[in-house]
JSON list of C-alpha atoms and ligand atoms in Angstrom, two decimals:
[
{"chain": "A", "resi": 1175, "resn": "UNK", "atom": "CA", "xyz": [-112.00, -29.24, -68.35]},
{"chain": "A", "resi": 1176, "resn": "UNK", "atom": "CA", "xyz": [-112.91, -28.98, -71.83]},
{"chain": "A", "resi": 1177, "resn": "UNK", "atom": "CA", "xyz": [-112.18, -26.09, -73.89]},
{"chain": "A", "resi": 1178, "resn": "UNK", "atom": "CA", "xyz": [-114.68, -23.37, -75.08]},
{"chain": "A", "resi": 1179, "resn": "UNK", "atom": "CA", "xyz": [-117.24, -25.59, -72.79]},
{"chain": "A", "resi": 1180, "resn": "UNK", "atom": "CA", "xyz": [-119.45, -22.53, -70.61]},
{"chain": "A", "resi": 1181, "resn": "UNK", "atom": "CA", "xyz": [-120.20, -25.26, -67.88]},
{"chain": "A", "resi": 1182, "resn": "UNK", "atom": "CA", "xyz": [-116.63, -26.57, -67.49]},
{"chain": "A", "resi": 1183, "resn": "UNK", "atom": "CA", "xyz": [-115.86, -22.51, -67.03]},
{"chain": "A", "resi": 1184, "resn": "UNK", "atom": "CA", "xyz": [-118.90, -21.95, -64.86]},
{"chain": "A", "resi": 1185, "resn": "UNK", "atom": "CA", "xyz": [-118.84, -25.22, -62.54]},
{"chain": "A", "resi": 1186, "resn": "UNK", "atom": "CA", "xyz": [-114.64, -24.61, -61.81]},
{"chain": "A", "resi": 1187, "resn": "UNK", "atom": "CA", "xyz": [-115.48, -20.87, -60.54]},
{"chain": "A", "resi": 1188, "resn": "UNK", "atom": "CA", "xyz": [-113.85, -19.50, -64.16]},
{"chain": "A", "resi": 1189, "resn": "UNK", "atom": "CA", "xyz": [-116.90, -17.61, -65.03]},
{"chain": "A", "resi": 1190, "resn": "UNK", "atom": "CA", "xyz": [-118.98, -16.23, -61.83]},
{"chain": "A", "resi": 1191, "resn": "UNK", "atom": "CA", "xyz": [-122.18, -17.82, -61.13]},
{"chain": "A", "resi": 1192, "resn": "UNK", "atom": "CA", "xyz": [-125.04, -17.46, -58.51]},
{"chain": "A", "resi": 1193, "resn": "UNK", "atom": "CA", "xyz": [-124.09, -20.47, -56.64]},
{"chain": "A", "resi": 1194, "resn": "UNK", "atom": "CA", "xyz": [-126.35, -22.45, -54.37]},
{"chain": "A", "resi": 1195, "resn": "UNK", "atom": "CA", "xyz": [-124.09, -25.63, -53.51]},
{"chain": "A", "resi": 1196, "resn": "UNK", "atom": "CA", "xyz": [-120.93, -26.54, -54.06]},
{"chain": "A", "resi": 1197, "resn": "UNK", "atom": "CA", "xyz": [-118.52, -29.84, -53.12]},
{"chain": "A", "resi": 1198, "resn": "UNK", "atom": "CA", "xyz": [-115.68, -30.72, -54.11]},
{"chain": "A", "resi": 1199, "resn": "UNK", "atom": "CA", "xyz": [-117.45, -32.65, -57.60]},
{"chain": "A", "resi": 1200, "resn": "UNK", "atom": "CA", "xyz": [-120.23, -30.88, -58.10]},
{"chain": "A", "resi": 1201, "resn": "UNK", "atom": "CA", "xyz": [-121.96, -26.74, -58.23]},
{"chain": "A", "resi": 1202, "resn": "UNK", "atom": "CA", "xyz": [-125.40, -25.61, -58.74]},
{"chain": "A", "resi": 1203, "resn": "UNK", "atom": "CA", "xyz": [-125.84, -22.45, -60.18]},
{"chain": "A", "resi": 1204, "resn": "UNK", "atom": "CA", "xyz": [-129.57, -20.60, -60.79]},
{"chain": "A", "resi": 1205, "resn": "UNK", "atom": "CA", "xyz": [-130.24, -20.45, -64.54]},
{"chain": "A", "resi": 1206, "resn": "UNK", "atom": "CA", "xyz": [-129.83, -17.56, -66.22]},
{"chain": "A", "resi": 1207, "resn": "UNK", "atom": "CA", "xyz": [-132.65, -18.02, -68.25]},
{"chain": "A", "resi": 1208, "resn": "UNK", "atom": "CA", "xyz": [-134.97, -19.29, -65.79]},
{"chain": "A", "resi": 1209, "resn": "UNK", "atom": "CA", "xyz": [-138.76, -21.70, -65.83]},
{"chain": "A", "resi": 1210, "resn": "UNK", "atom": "CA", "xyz": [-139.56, -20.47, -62.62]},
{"chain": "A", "resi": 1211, "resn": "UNK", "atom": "CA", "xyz": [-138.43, -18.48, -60.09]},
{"chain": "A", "resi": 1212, "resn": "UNK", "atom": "CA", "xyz": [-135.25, -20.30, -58.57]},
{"chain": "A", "resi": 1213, "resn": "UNK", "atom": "CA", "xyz": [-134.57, -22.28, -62.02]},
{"chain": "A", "resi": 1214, "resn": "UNK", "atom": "CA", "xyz": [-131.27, -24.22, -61.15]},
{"chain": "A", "resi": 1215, "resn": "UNK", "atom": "CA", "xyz": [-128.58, -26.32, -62.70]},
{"chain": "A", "resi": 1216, "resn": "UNK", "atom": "CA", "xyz": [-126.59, -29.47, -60.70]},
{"chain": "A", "resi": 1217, "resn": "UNK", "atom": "CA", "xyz": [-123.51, -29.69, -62.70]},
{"chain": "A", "resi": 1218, "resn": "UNK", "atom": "CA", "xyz": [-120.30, -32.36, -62.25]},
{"chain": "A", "resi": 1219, "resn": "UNK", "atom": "CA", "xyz": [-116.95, -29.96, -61.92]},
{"chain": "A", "resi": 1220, "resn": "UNK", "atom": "CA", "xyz": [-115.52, -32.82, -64.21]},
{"chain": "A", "resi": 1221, "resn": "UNK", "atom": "CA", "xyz": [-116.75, -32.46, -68.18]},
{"chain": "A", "resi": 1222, "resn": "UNK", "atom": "CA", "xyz": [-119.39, -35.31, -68.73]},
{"chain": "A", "resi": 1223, "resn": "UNK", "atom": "CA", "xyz": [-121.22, -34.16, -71.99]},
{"chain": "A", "resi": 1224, "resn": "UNK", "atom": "CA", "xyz": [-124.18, -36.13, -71.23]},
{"chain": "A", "resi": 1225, "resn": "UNK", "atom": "CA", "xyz": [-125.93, -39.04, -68.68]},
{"chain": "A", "resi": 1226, "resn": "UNK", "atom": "CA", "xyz": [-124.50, -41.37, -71.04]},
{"chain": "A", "resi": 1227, "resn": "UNK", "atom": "CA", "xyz": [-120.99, -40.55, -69.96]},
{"chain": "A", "resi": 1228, "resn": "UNK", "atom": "CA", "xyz": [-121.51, -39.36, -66.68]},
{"chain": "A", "resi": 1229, "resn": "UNK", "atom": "CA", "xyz": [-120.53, -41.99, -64.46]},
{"chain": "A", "resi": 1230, "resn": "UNK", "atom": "CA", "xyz": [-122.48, -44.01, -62.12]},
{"chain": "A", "resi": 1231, "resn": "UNK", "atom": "CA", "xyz": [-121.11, -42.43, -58.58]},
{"chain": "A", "resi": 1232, "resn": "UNK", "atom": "CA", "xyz": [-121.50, -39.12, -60.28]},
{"chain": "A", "resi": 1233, "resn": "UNK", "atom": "CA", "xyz": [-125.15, -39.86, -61.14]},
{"chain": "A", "resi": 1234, "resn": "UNK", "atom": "CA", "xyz": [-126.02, -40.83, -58.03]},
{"chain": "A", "resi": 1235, "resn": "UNK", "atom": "CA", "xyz": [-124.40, -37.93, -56.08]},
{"chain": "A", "resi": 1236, "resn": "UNK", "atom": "CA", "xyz": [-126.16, -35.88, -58.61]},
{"chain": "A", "resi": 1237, "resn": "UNK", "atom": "CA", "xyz": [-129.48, -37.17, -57.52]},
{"chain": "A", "resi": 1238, "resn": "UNK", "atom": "CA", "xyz": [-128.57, -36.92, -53.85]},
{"chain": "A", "resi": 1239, "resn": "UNK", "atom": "CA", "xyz": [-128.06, -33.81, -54.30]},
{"chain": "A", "resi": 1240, "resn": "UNK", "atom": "CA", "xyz": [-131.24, -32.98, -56.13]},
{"chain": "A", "resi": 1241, "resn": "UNK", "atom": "CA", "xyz": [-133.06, -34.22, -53.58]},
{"chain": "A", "resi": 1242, "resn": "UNK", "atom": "CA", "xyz": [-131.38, -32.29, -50.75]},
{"chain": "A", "resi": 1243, "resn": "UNK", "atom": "CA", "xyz": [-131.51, -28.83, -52.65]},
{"chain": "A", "resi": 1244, "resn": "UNK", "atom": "CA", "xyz": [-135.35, -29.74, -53.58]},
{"chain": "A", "resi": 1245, "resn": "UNK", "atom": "CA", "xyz": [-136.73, -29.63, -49.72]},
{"chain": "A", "resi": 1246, "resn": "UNK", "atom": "CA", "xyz": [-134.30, -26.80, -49.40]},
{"chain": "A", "resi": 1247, "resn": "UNK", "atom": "CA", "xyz": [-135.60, -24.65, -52.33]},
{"chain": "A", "resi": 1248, "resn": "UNK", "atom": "CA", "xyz": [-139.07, -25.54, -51.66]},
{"chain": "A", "resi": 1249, "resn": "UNK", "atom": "CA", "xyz": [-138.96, -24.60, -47.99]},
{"chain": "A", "resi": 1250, "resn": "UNK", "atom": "CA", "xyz": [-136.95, -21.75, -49.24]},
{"chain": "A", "resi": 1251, "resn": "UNK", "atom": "CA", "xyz": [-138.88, -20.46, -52.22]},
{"chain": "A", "resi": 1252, "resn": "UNK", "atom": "CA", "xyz": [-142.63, -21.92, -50.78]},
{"chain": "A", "resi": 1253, "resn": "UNK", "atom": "CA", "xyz": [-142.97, -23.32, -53.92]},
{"chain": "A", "resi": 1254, "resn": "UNK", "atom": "CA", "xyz": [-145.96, -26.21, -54.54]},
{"chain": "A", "resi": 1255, "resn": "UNK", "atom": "CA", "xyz": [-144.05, -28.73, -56.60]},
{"chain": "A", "resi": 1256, "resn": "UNK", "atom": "CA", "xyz": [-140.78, -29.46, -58.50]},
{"chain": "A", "resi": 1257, "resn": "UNK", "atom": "CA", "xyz": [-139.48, -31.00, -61.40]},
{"chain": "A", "resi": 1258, "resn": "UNK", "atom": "CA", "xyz": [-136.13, -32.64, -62.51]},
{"chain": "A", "resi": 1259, "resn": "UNK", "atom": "CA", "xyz": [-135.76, -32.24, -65.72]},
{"chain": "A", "resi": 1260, "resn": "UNK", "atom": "CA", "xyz": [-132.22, -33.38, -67.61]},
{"chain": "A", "resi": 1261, "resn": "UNK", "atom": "CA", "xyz": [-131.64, -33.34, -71.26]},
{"chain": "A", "resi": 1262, "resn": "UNK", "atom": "CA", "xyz": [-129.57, -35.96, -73.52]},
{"chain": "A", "resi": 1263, "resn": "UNK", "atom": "CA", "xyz": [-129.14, -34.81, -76.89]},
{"chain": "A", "resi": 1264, "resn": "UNK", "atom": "CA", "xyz": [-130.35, -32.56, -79.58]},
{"chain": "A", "resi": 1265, "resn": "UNK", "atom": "CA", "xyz": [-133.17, -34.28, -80.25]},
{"chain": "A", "resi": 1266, "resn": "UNK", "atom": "CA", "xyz": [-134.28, -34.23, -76.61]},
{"chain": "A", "resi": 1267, "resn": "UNK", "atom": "CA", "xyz": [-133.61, -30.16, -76.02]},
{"chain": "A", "resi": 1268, "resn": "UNK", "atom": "CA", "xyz": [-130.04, -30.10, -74.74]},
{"chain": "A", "resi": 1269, "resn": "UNK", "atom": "CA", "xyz": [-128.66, -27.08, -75.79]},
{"chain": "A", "resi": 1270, "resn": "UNK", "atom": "CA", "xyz": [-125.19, -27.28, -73.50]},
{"chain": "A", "resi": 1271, "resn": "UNK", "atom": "CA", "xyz": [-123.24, -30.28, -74.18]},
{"chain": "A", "resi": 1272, "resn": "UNK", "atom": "CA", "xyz": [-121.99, -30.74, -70.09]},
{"chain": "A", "resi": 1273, "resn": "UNK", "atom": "CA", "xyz": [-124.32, -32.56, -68.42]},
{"chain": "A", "resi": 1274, "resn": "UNK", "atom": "CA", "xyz": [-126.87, -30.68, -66.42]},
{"chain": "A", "resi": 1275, "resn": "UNK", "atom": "CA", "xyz": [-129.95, -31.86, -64.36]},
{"chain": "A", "resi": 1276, "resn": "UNK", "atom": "CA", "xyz": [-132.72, -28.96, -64.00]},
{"chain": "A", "resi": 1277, "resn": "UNK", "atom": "CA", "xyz": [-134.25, -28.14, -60.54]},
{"chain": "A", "resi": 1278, "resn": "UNK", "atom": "CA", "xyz": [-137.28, -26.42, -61.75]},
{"chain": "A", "resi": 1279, "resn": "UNK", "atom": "CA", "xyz": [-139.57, -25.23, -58.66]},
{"chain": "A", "resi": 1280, "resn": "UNK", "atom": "CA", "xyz": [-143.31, -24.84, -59.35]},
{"chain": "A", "resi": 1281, "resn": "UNK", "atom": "CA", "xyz": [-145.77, -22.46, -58.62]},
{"chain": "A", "resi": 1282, "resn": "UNK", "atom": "CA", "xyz": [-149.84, -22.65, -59.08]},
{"chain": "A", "resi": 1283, "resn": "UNK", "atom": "CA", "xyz": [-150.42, -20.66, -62.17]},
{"chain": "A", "resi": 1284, "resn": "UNK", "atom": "CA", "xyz": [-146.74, -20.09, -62.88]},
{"chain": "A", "resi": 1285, "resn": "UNK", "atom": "CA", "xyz": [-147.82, -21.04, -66.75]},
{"chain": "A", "resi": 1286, "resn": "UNK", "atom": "CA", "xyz": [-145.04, -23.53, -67.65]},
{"chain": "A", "resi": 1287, "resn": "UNK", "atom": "CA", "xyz": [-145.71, -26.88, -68.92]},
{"chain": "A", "resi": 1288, "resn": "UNK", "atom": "CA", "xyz": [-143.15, -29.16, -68.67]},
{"chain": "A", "resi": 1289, "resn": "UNK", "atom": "CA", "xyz": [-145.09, -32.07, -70.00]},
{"chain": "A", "resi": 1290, "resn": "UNK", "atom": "CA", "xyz": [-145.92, -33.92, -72.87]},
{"chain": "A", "resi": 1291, "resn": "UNK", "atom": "CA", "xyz": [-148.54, -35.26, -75.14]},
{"chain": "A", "resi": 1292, "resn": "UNK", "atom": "CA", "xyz": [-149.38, -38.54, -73.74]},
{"chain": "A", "resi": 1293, "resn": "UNK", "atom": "CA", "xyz": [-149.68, -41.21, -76.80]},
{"chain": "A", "resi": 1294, "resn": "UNK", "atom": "CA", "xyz": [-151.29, -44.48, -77.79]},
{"chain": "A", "resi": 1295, "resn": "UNK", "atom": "CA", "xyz": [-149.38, -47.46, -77.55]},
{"chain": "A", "resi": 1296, "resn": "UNK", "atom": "CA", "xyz": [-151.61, -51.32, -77.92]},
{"chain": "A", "resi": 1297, "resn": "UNK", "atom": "CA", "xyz": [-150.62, -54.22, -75.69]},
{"chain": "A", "resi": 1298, "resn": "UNK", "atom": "CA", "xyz": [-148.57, -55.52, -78.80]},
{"chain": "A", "resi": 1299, "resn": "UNK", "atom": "CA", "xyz": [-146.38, -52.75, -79.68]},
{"chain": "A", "resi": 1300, "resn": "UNK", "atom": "CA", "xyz": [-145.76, -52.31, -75.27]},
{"chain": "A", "resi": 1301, "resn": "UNK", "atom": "CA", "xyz": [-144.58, -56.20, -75.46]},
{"chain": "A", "resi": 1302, "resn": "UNK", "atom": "CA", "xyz": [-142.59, -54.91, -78.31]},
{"chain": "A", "resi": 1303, "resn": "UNK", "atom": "CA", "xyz": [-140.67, -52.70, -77.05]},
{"chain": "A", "resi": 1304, "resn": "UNK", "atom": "CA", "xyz": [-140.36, -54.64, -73.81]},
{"chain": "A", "resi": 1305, "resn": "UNK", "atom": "CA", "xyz": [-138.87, -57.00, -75.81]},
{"chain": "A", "resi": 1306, "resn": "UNK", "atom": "CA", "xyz": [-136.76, -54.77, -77.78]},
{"chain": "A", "resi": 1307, "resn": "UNK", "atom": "CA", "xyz": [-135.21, -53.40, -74.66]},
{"chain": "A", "resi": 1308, "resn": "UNK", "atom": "CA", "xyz": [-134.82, -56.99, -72.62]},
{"chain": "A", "resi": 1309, "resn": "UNK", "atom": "CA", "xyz": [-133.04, -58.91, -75.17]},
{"chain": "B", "resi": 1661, "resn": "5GP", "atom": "P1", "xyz": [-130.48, -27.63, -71.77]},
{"chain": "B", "resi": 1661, "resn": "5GP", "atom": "O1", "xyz": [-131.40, -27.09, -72.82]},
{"chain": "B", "resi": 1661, "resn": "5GP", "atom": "O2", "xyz": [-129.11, -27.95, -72.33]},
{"chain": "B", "resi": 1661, "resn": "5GP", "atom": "O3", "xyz": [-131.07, -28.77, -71.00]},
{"chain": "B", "resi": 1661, "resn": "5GP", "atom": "O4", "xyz": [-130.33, -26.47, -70.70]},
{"chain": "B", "resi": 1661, "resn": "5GP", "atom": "C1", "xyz": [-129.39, -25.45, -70.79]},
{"chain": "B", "resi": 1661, "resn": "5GP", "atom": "C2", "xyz": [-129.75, -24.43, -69.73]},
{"chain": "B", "resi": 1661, "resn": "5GP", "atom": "O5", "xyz": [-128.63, -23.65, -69.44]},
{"chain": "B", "resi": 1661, "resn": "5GP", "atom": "C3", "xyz": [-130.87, -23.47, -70.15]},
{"chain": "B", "resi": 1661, "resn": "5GP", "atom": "O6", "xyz": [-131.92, -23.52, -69.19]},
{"chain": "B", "resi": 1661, "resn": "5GP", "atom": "C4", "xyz": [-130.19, -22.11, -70.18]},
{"chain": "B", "resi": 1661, "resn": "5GP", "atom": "O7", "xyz": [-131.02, -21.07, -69.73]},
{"chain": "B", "resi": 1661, "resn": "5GP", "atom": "C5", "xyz": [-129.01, -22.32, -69.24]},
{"chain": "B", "resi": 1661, "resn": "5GP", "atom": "N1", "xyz": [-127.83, -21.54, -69.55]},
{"chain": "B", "resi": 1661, "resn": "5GP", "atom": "C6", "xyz": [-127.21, -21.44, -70.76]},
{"chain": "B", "resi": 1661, "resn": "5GP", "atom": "N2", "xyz": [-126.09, -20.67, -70.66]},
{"chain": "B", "resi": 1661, "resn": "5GP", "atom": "C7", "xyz": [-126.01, -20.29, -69.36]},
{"chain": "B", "resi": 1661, "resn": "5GP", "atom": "C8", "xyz": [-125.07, -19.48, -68.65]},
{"chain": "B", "resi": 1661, "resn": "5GP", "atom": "O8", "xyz": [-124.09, -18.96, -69.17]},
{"chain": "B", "resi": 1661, "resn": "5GP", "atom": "N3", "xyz": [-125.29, -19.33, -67.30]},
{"chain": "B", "resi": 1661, "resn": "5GP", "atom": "C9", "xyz": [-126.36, -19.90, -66.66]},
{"chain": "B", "resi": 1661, "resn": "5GP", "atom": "N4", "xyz": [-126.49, -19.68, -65.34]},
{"chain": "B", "resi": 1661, "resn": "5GP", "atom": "N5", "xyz": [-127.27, -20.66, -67.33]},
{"chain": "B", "resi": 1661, "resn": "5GP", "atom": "C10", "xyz": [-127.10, -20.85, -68.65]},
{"chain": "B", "resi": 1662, "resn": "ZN", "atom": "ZN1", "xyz": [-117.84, -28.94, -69.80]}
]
């Protein structure tokens, strides 16, 4: 556990939650500022600030478990979609520093937007940055 880290507090029971799942590595708690109506949070027990350090096992537990409490929550909640949303960095709207992946249920007219602008990119710059990322 990391000091003066909320999730590290939250995730090992210190701080009471509204818990939806727990094992013995991971909780998921409903946000307490929440998208949607049943806005939650998959987070590792263990302090991981980010995907970068999380590792792999853990990431792939953490997607298991997305996907289990998805067809739960939706079946639950009767929402229409969902989206996984999980944040790495400032720069990229993380605002807790213990890595977190978002189960955000969606509702017809529920007026979020989790999307973005789609940009303009020719068939150079793509081979680019295909490059870029292969060599
Ligand atoms: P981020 O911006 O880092 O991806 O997401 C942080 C999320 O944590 C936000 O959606 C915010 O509402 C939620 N959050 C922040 N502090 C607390 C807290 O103390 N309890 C709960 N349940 N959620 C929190
Ligand atoms: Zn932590």
């Amino acid at each position: 556990m990391k000091d003066n880290c909320i999730f590290c507090k939250i995730a090992n029971g210190e701080i009471p939650s509204k818990t939806i799942f727990e094992n013995d590595n991971f909780r998921v708690i409903l946000d307490l500022g929440p998208a949607t109506k049943g806005h939650a949070l998959v987070m590792p027990k263990e302090h991981y600030a980010n995907l970068y350090e999380l590792p792999e096992d853990l990431a792939m537990e953490a997607m298991k478990i997305a996907k289990q409490m998805a067809e739960k929550m939706t079946k639950a909640l009767s929402c229409q979609g969902f989206n996984l949303v999980q944040n790495n960095g400032e720069v990229a709207g993380q605002t807790v520093h213990h890595f977190h992946l978002h189960l955000i249920p969606r509702y017809e007219g529920d007026g979020q937007n989790i999307l973005w602008e789609p940009g303009k990119a020719s068939p150079e710059e793509l081979e680019e940055v295909k490059n870029c990322i292969l060599q």
